[in-house]
């Protein structure tokens, strides 16, 4: 990426429920990329937050005997707390109940009306509260929404529709030209497929007496703004679209805008959102990175199946860094896959306590026992493997293949462990002949230079561990990095 400045966003999460592993996955990807690009000298703004309007939240609050705002405050706080527990450092946390966001959404609605991008239409359809969207009869499975396994409700009302159809061709062109990049390939294909289906204009408002919990349409007190339109606008309201033009210019117009999201919400992001931006005459995001979903032991993660994993519970067992590792080392983000929690402990012990932890303590123990001067240059074989590892790692990270990049680092860790075992470096420590002394110095140098590289490359994934390795090297100390479980 050429741009020196990047805006990285995650979806804003619904607060009808607590954060789960799925939310943690996306937000961690954003954290890793933010840290990586910052280390490469880029200026990054990392935006996340919570999506707090809509019938889903209103009904959850009602069932818990709370006001919607109380539920929003409680659960939004839980998202913040979870990100803190996972060492996720965002720059701004937007809540759609923030006054500034509400004002921006209303301002944008007035703009769309002025530009004649909205029109009134009587609408009749089936509405799934879980999706917060209309659903077609043909997409139902046994009369139920296939995602939420609940029957939709019949809705008939007058709404303000957005003229999506007139923008489909323009968006298709921008995508094909690569002006709006959609990564990876499956997401690009799906988007182009959606555009080909000739999506219809969509309704951007709902009857207030039915939804109750939403931002009022500024020119029609009976209507509230559709929660998806409200939510998408967060990406520009958070950086000052309405009242801080300088900041908006900096982080939207003069920055590489990268949206990260799961494939469940592709249509809203790769078709609806670009169309809204076009209507507003605002630049499109530069890229949208779509990741796959994970299942838990082969099943969809859901409250009904009682298989929802709370990332905070994992942190209690594996610690902040252990949990980050376990989540990020499951599968390539493009693919998604099945999470096998029963294998977490084994993986933690094998990869972190043994491979990484032992390498660091073995090398530092040997080095500290004998004060040797470290060669500045590694031997030829190490030079080659270090160069290759870094090259592959950078290439992968630039393509957001963070799982594969993390694997490259662990390949280097394995290489070092094997070297140490094969060379039996510890046997040279008490030998006084020149060959042994030189051998020890060479081997320890190779390993220490590798540790420096490992700590740099692992930083975006395990920031505290990286700093800890640095501190141990500097202070000539040895402490276990990961407690065996
Ligand atoms: N509020 C909307 C997004 C509005 S963005 C303008 C929403 N919220 S959500 O709480 O349902 O979060 C959906 C996102 O959570 C997914 O796009 C994905 O990023 C993440 N995930 C939720 N479940 C997941 C998995 N099982 N696996 C991977 N990611 C998952 O949709």
mmCIF file of C-alpha atoms and ligand atoms in Angstrom, residues 10-14 20 22-23 25-26 51 56 79 228 231-232 234-235 260-265 269 291-295 301, ligand 1:
data_model
loop_
_atom_site.group_PDB
_atom_site.id
_atom_site.type_symbol
_atom_site.label_atom_id
_atom_site.label_comp_id
_atom_site.label_asym_id
_atom_site.label_seq_id
_atom_site.Cartn_x
_atom_site.Cartn_y
_atom_site.Cartn_z
ATOM 1 C CA UNK A 10 -14.454 -2.777 12.138
ATOM 2 C CA UNK A 11 -18.223 -3.208 11.960
ATOM 3 C CA UNK A 12 -19.958 -1.622 14.904
ATOM 4 C CA UNK A 13 -21.462 -4.413 16.960
ATOM 5 C CA UNK A 14 -25.052 -4.798 18.117
ATOM 6 C CA UNK A 20 -18.443 -13.057 21.646
ATOM 7 C CA UNK A 22 -16.837 -13.638 16.432
ATOM 8 C CA UNK A 23 -16.690 -9.956 17.347
ATOM 9 C CA UNK A 25 -12.001 -12.102 15.757
ATOM 10 C CA UNK A 26 -12.758 -9.090 13.529
ATOM 11 C CA UNK A 51 -24.560 -0.239 16.903
ATOM 12 C CA UNK A 56 -33.685 -6.033 18.202
ATOM 13 C CA UNK A 79 -17.396 -4.370 24.420
ATOM 14 C CA UNK A 228 -28.397 -0.131 8.810
ATOM 15 C CA UNK A 231 -24.909 2.265 11.411
ATOM 16 C CA UNK A 232 -23.028 2.623 8.107
ATOM 17 C CA UNK A 234 -20.656 5.737 11.703
ATOM 18 C CA UNK A 235 -17.626 5.392 9.441
ATOM 19 C CA UNK A 260 -12.885 -4.941 7.776
ATOM 20 C CA UNK A 261 -16.000 -7.077 8.191
ATOM 21 C CA UNK A 262 -17.416 -10.578 8.204
ATOM 22 C CA UNK A 263 -19.077 -12.017 5.111
ATOM 23 C CA UNK A 264 -22.530 -11.881 6.708
ATOM 24 C CA UNK A 265 -22.759 -8.141 6.140
ATOM 25 C CA UNK A 269 -20.895 -2.662 2.860
ATOM 26 C CA UNK A 291 -13.315 -12.498 6.404
ATOM 27 C CA UNK A 292 -14.973 -15.878 6.727
ATOM 28 C CA UNK A 293 -16.999 -17.094 9.646
ATOM 29 C CA UNK A 294 -16.058 -19.630 12.201
ATOM 30 C CA UNK A 295 -18.174 -22.368 13.627
ATOM 31 C CA UNK A 301 -22.263 -20.130 17.249
HETATM 32 N N1 LIG B 1 -24.346 -3.986 13.647
HETATM 33 C C1 LIG B 1 -24.067 -4.702 12.469
HETATM 34 C C2 LIG B 1 -22.877 -4.111 11.751
HETATM 35 C C3 LIG B 1 -23.007 -2.688 11.360
HETATM 36 S S1 LIG B 1 -21.542 -2.074 10.646
HETATM 37 C C4 LIG B 1 -21.922 -0.619 9.956
HETATM 38 C C5 LIG B 1 -23.757 -6.153 12.845
HETATM 39 N N2 LIG B 1 -23.378 -6.371 14.099
HETATM 40 S S2 LIG B 1 -23.019 -7.817 14.708
HETATM 41 O O1 LIG B 1 -22.888 -7.602 16.120
HETATM 42 O O2 LIG B 1 -23.956 -8.790 14.293
HETATM 43 O O3 LIG B 1 -21.600 -8.147 14.180
HETATM 44 C C6 LIG B 1 -21.383 -8.786 12.954
HETATM 45 C C7 LIG B 1 -19.898 -8.979 12.753
HETATM 46 O O4 LIG B 1 -19.333 -9.728 13.854
HETATM 47 C C8 LIG B 1 -19.557 -9.823 11.538
HETATM 48 O O5 LIG B 1 -19.529 -9.076 10.353
HETATM 49 C C9 LIG B 1 -18.188 -10.309 11.904
HETATM 50 O O6 LIG B 1 -17.304 -9.246 11.743
HETATM 51 C C10 LIG B 1 -18.352 -10.617 13.386
HETATM 52 N N3 LIG B 1 -18.820 -11.991 13.615
HETATM 53 C C11 LIG B 1 -19.969 -12.370 14.215
HETATM 54 N N4 LIG B 1 -20.016 -13.723 14.291
HETATM 55 C C12 LIG B 1 -18.911 -14.245 13.734
HETATM 56 C C13 LIG B 1 -18.416 -15.549 13.538
HETATM 57 N N5 LIG B 1 -19.067 -16.617 13.920
HETATM 58 N N6 LIG B 1 -17.213 -15.671 12.920
HETATM 59 C C14 LIG B 1 -16.476 -14.588 12.532
HETATM 60 N N7 LIG B 1 -16.930 -13.354 12.697
HETATM 61 C C15 LIG B 1 -18.142 -13.143 13.248
HETATM 62 O O7 LIG B 1 -23.841 -6.997 11.968
#
